[in-house]
Amino acid sequence: MKKLTRIALSIVLAMGAVAPVAAKPFQIGPVVGVNLNSVNLNDVGANFKSDNRCGFAGGLMAKFTVPIINIGVDLSALYEHRTSQMENPQGGIDNLKYDYLAVPLHLRYDIPMPVISQVFFPTIFTGPNFGFRLGKSVVNDFKANKYNIGWDFGLGITLVKHLQISAAYTLGMNKALSYTKVLQTEDAGINGKTSGWTITAAYLF
C-alpha cells in the first residue's frame, strides 16, 4: 500500500512539473515600474564621476506562452524617464534627464512548480531592449543618441497567473551618450553606454 501511495504521489508531482503554468497562451495588460540608471564612460572620460538616479516606466506588455513546455516570448512598449548625474573634472554637475520609448523583446521560461503553480511560479527571461529617444537630444553638456540598444537579463514571479513582478538588468550595447561641451571645438572622444536595473509590475489578462 505504501508503495502504491508513493507511486501515485510521484505521478501527481510529475504531472504538476510538466503542466502549463500560464492562465492562457496569450495575455496582455498594463505594466509600471521604476528604473535605476548608470552611465559608463570610456577611458577618455575616466575623470568623470557618475551617480545613479531613479526614473520610472509605464506602458503595455503582451505575452505568448507555448502550452506544456512553458516557453514563450513577451513584448512591451514602455515610456521610460531615465535620470542620472555626472560630475566633470572641473567640479560641475550635469543632471541628465531623458525620455525614451523602450521596446524590450524577451525569450522567457515560466518554471513549473509542482502543486503550487496555480498560486505562483518563477520566470527567467532574456532578450534585446530597444530604446528610441523622445524629445531633445542635448541636456546640459551631454548629447543622447537617437536610439539605445541593450540586452536584458531578468527574473520574476507570477502570482495567481495574472500579476507579474520582475527585475531586469539591462546591459548597454551601443554608445548612448557623448560629451558635447568640448566637442563644440574639438573631438574629445568622451562617450559612454547606459546600463541599469528596472523593476516592474504587470497585470496580464
mmCIF file of C-alpha atoms in Angstrom:
data_model
loop_
_atom_site.group_PDB
_atom_site.id
_atom_site.type_symbol
_atom_site.label_atom_id
_atom_site.label_comp_id
_atom_site.label_asym_id
_atom_site.label_seq_id
_atom_site.Cartn_x
_atom_site.Cartn_y
_atom_site.Cartn_z
ATOM 1 C CA MET A 1 0.000 0.000 0.000
ATOM 2 C CA LYS A 2 2.790 2.398 0.866
ATOM 3 C CA LYS A 3 4.483 1.583 -2.415
ATOM 4 C CA LEU A 4 1.295 2.378 -4.369
ATOM 5 C CA THR A 5 0.934 5.627 -2.443
ATOM 6 C CA ARG A 6 4.491 6.658 -3.331
ATOM 7 C CA ILE A 7 3.908 5.820 -6.994
ATOM 8 C CA ALA A 8 0.662 7.815 -7.079
ATOM 9 C CA LEU A 9 2.337 10.791 -5.415
ATOM 10 C CA SER A 10 5.228 10.635 -7.898
ATOM 11 C CA ILE A 11 2.764 10.679 -10.802
ATOM 12 C CA VAL A 12 0.935 13.706 -9.383
ATOM 13 C CA LEU A 13 4.192 15.610 -8.875
ATOM 14 C CA ALA A 14 5.396 14.732 -12.367
ATOM 15 C CA MET A 15 2.130 15.962 -13.857
ATOM 16 C CA GLY A 16 2.481 19.200 -11.913
ATOM 17 C CA ALA A 17 6.053 19.622 -13.181
ATOM 18 C CA VAL A 18 5.075 19.476 -16.847
ATOM 19 C CA ALA A 19 1.656 21.112 -16.687
ATOM 20 C CA PRO A 20 1.299 24.537 -18.342
ATOM 21 C CA VAL A 21 1.533 27.299 -15.784
ATOM 22 C CA ALA A 22 0.085 30.214 -17.769
ATOM 23 C CA ALA A 23 -3.606 31.002 -17.428
ATOM 24 C CA LYS A 24 -3.864 31.090 -21.231
ATOM 25 C CA PRO A 25 -1.381 31.140 -24.116
ATOM 26 C CA PHE A 26 -1.815 34.863 -24.875
ATOM 27 C CA GLN A 27 -2.049 37.582 -22.246
ATOM 28 C CA ILE A 28 -1.869 41.373 -22.391
ATOM 29 C CA GLY A 29 -2.023 44.137 -19.829
ATOM 30 C CA PRO A 30 -0.548 47.308 -18.314
ATOM 31 C CA VAL A 31 2.910 47.473 -16.757
ATOM 32 C CA VAL A 32 4.504 50.092 -14.490
ATOM 33 C CA GLY A 33 7.901 50.281 -12.831
ATOM 34 C CA VAL A 34 10.971 52.155 -11.676
ATOM 35 C CA ASN A 35 14.495 52.145 -13.091
ATOM 36 C CA LEU A 36 17.965 52.872 -11.765
ATOM 37 C CA ASN A 37 20.351 54.052 -14.482
ATOM 38 C CA SER A 38 24.134 54.287 -14.628
ATOM 39 C CA VAL A 39 26.411 55.872 -17.254
ATOM 40 C CA ASN A 40 29.662 54.061 -18.035
ATOM 41 C CA LEU A 41 32.053 56.362 -19.905
ATOM 42 C CA ASN A 42 35.011 55.156 -21.922
ATOM 43 C CA ASP A 43 38.628 55.529 -20.758
ATOM 44 C CA VAL A 44 38.854 59.080 -22.130
ATOM 45 C CA GLY A 45 36.122 60.126 -19.706
ATOM 46 C CA ALA A 46 37.565 58.299 -16.703
ATOM 47 C CA ASN A 47 37.779 61.546 -14.686
ATOM 48 C CA PHE A 48 34.000 61.953 -14.776
ATOM 49 C CA LYS A 49 32.019 60.594 -11.835
ATOM 50 C CA SER A 50 28.608 59.062 -12.357
ATOM 51 C CA ASP A 51 25.879 58.902 -9.720
ATOM 52 C CA ASN A 52 22.826 56.704 -10.256
ATOM 53 C CA ARG A 53 19.346 58.173 -10.147
ATOM 54 C CA CYS A 54 15.844 56.666 -10.194
ATOM 55 C CA GLY A 55 13.387 57.088 -13.048
ATOM 56 C CA PHE A 56 10.097 55.476 -13.966
ATOM 57 C CA ALA A 57 8.431 53.492 -16.731
ATOM 58 C CA GLY A 58 4.929 52.582 -17.845
ATOM 59 C CA GLY A 59 3.166 51.043 -20.795
ATOM 60 C CA LEU A 60 1.757 47.806 -22.156
ATOM 61 C CA MET A 61 3.022 44.210 -22.225
ATOM 62 C CA ALA A 62 1.914 41.270 -24.377
ATOM 63 C CA LYS A 63 2.937 37.709 -23.536
ATOM 64 C CA PHE A 64 2.641 34.464 -25.509
ATOM 65 C CA THR A 65 3.458 31.094 -23.958
ATOM 66 C CA VAL A 66 3.582 27.698 -25.670
ATOM 67 C CA PRO A 67 1.484 25.319 -23.537
ATOM 68 C CA ILE A 68 3.078 22.274 -21.904
ATOM 69 C CA ILE A 69 6.696 23.401 -22.433
ATOM 70 C CA ASN A 70 6.106 26.832 -20.794
ATOM 71 C CA ILE A 71 8.487 28.632 -23.164
ATOM 72 C CA GLY A 72 7.342 31.870 -24.741
ATOM 73 C CA VAL A 73 8.030 35.497 -25.559
ATOM 74 C CA ASP A 74 6.921 38.835 -24.234
ATOM 75 C CA LEU A 75 6.950 42.205 -25.965
ATOM 76 C CA SER A 76 6.462 45.565 -24.272
ATOM 77 C CA ALA A 77 6.094 49.177 -25.336
ATOM 78 C CA LEU A 78 7.142 51.444 -22.462
ATOM 79 C CA TYR A 79 7.536 55.137 -21.889
ATOM 80 C CA GLU A 80 10.728 55.483 -19.820
ATOM 81 C CA HIS A 81 12.045 58.518 -17.972
ATOM 82 C CA ARG A 82 15.739 57.941 -17.258
ATOM 83 C CA THR A 83 17.836 60.098 -14.964
ATOM 84 C CA SER A 84 21.486 60.138 -13.873
ATOM 85 C CA GLN A 85 24.042 62.635 -12.614
ATOM 86 C CA MET A 86 27.546 63.343 -13.914
ATOM 87 C CA GLU A 87 30.325 65.336 -12.241
ATOM 88 C CA ASN A 88 33.004 66.603 -14.638
ATOM 89 C CA PRO A 89 36.700 67.091 -13.709
ATOM 90 C CA GLN A 90 36.098 70.814 -13.092
ATOM 91 C CA GLY A 91 33.523 70.016 -10.420
ATOM 92 C CA GLY A 92 30.483 70.906 -12.495
ATOM 93 C CA ILE A 93 27.325 68.813 -12.088
ATOM 94 C CA ASP A 94 25.202 67.669 -15.017
ATOM 95 C CA ASN A 95 21.759 66.293 -14.183
ATOM 96 C CA LEU A 96 20.777 64.146 -17.136
ATOM 97 C CA LYS A 97 17.090 63.507 -17.836
ATOM 98 C CA TYR A 98 15.982 61.724 -20.989
ATOM 99 C CA ASP A 99 12.722 60.207 -22.193
ATOM 100 C CA TYR A 100 12.616 57.041 -24.286
ATOM 101 C CA LEU A 101 10.196 54.691 -25.965
ATOM 102 C CA ALA A 102 11.585 51.334 -24.840
ATOM 103 C CA VAL A 103 10.680 48.130 -26.685
ATOM 104 C CA PRO A 104 12.028 45.061 -24.859
ATOM 105 C CA LEU A 105 11.586 41.656 -26.531
ATOM 106 C CA HIS A 106 12.238 38.669 -24.275
ATOM 107 C CA LEU A 107 12.522 34.924 -24.619
ATOM 108 C CA ARG A 108 11.121 33.547 -21.364
ATOM 109 C CA TYR A 109 10.637 30.336 -19.461
ATOM 110 C CA ASP A 110 7.902 30.000 -16.853
ATOM 111 C CA ILE A 111 9.233 27.460 -14.365
ATOM 112 C CA PRO A 112 6.534 24.997 -13.267
ATOM 113 C CA MET A 113 6.246 24.380 -9.551
ATOM 114 C CA PRO A 114 4.549 21.110 -8.571
ATOM 115 C CA VAL A 115 1.186 21.661 -6.886
ATOM 116 C CA ILE A 116 1.657 25.415 -6.245
ATOM 117 C CA SER A 117 1.875 26.679 -9.856
ATOM 118 C CA GLN A 118 -1.770 27.696 -9.562
ATOM 119 C CA VAL A 119 -0.697 30.196 -6.884
ATOM 120 C CA PHE A 120 2.730 31.366 -8.071
ATOM 121 C CA PHE A 121 5.630 30.375 -10.297
ATOM 122 C CA PRO A 122 9.014 31.945 -11.148
ATOM 123 C CA THR A 123 10.156 33.117 -14.572
ATOM 124 C CA ILE A 124 13.538 33.732 -16.163
ATOM 125 C CA PHE A 125 13.947 35.801 -19.319
ATOM 126 C CA THR A 126 16.479 37.457 -21.595
ATOM 127 C CA GLY A 127 16.492 39.417 -24.823
ATOM 128 C CA PRO A 128 17.172 42.739 -26.561
ATOM 129 C CA ASN A 129 15.860 46.089 -25.369
ATOM 130 C CA PHE A 130 15.494 48.819 -27.988
ATOM 131 C CA GLY A 131 15.220 52.409 -26.754
ATOM 132 C CA PHE A 132 14.217 55.313 -29.007
ATOM 133 C CA ARG A 133 14.877 58.807 -27.667
ATOM 134 C CA LEU A 134 11.922 61.140 -27.276
ATOM 135 C CA GLY A 135 12.291 64.914 -27.081
ATOM 136 C CA LYS A 136 15.511 66.925 -27.033
ATOM 137 C CA SER A 137 18.914 65.328 -27.536
ATOM 138 C CA VAL A 138 21.215 67.698 -25.601
ATOM 139 C CA VAL A 139 20.790 68.020 -21.829
ATOM 140 C CA ASN A 140 23.373 70.258 -20.140
ATOM 141 C CA ASP A 141 26.733 69.096 -21.544
ATOM 142 C CA PHE A 142 25.649 65.683 -22.821
ATOM 143 C CA LYS A 143 24.012 64.553 -26.044
ATOM 144 C CA ALA A 144 21.950 61.358 -26.284
ATOM 145 C CA ASN A 145 21.870 59.241 -29.414
ATOM 146 C CA LYS A 146 18.577 58.715 -31.200
ATOM 147 C CA TYR A 147 18.497 55.090 -30.124
ATOM 148 C CA ASN A 148 19.883 52.986 -27.323
ATOM 149 C CA ILE A 149 20.304 49.204 -27.549
ATOM 150 C CA GLY A 150 20.694 46.968 -24.521
ATOM 151 C CA TRP A 151 20.367 43.331 -23.533
ATOM 152 C CA ASP A 152 18.117 42.322 -20.651
ATOM 153 C CA PHE A 153 18.725 39.585 -18.089
ATOM 154 C CA GLY A 154 15.897 39.112 -15.648
ATOM 155 C CA LEU A 155 13.771 37.043 -13.358
ATOM 156 C CA GLY A 156 10.322 37.401 -11.947
ATOM 157 C CA ILE A 157 7.434 35.800 -10.169
ATOM 158 C CA THR A 158 3.832 35.487 -11.310
ATOM 159 C CA LEU A 159 1.047 35.431 -8.726
ATOM 160 C CA VAL A 160 -2.358 33.821 -9.408
ATOM 161 C CA LYS A 161 -1.415 33.688 -13.108
ATOM 162 C CA HIS A 162 -2.001 37.419 -13.644
ATOM 163 C CA LEU A 163 0.236 39.654 -11.526
ATOM 164 C CA GLN A 164 3.863 39.516 -12.683
ATOM 165 C CA ILE A 165 6.638 41.216 -10.707
ATOM 166 C CA SER A 166 10.027 41.305 -12.426
ATOM 167 C CA ALA A 167 13.543 42.650 -12.016
ATOM 168 C CA ALA A 168 15.803 43.031 -15.060
ATOM 169 C CA TYR A 169 19.340 44.267 -15.602
ATOM 170 C CA THR A 170 19.882 45.990 -18.944
ATOM 171 C CA LEU A 171 23.440 45.853 -20.251
ATOM 172 C CA GLY A 172 24.157 48.756 -22.631
ATOM 173 C CA MET A 173 25.357 47.596 -26.051
ATOM 174 C CA ASN A 174 25.938 50.795 -28.013
ATOM 175 C CA LYS A 175 27.192 54.346 -27.439
ATOM 176 C CA ALA A 176 24.267 56.142 -25.847
ATOM 177 C CA LEU A 177 25.751 59.457 -24.651
ATOM 178 C CA SER A 178 28.563 61.790 -25.689
ATOM 179 C CA TYR A 179 30.077 64.859 -24.025
ATOM 180 C CA THR A 180 29.305 67.959 -26.117
ATOM 181 C CA LYS A 181 30.875 70.902 -24.293
ATOM 182 C CA VAL A 182 34.383 70.149 -25.588
ATOM 183 C CA LEU A 183 33.080 68.645 -28.813
ATOM 184 C CA GLN A 184 31.949 72.103 -29.899
ATOM 185 C CA THR A 185 35.584 72.910 -30.672
ATOM 186 C CA GLU A 186 37.327 69.525 -30.896
ATOM 187 C CA ASP A 187 36.633 65.813 -30.788
ATOM 188 C CA ALA A 188 37.342 64.778 -27.221
ATOM 189 C CA GLY A 189 36.073 61.239 -27.774
ATOM 190 C CA ILE A 190 34.211 61.142 -24.457
ATOM 191 C CA ASN A 191 31.186 58.855 -24.727
ATOM 192 C CA GLY A 192 29.516 56.097 -22.812
ATOM 193 C CA LYS A 193 26.921 53.384 -22.530
ATOM 194 C CA THR A 194 23.942 53.325 -20.194
ATOM 195 C CA SER A 195 23.008 50.296 -18.112
ATOM 196 C CA GLY A 196 20.763 49.747 -15.143
ATOM 197 C CA TRP A 197 18.066 47.896 -13.245
ATOM 198 C CA THR A 198 14.336 48.015 -13.888
ATOM 199 C CA ILE A 199 11.684 46.677 -11.506
ATOM 200 C CA THR A 200 8.206 46.320 -12.968
ATOM 201 C CA ALA A 201 4.747 45.066 -12.056
ATOM 202 C CA ALA A 202 2.371 43.931 -14.808
ATOM 203 C CA TYR A 203 -1.205 42.715 -14.639
ATOM 204 C CA LEU A 204 -1.906 40.417 -17.584
ATOM 205 C CA PHE A 205 -5.432 39.470 -18.643
#
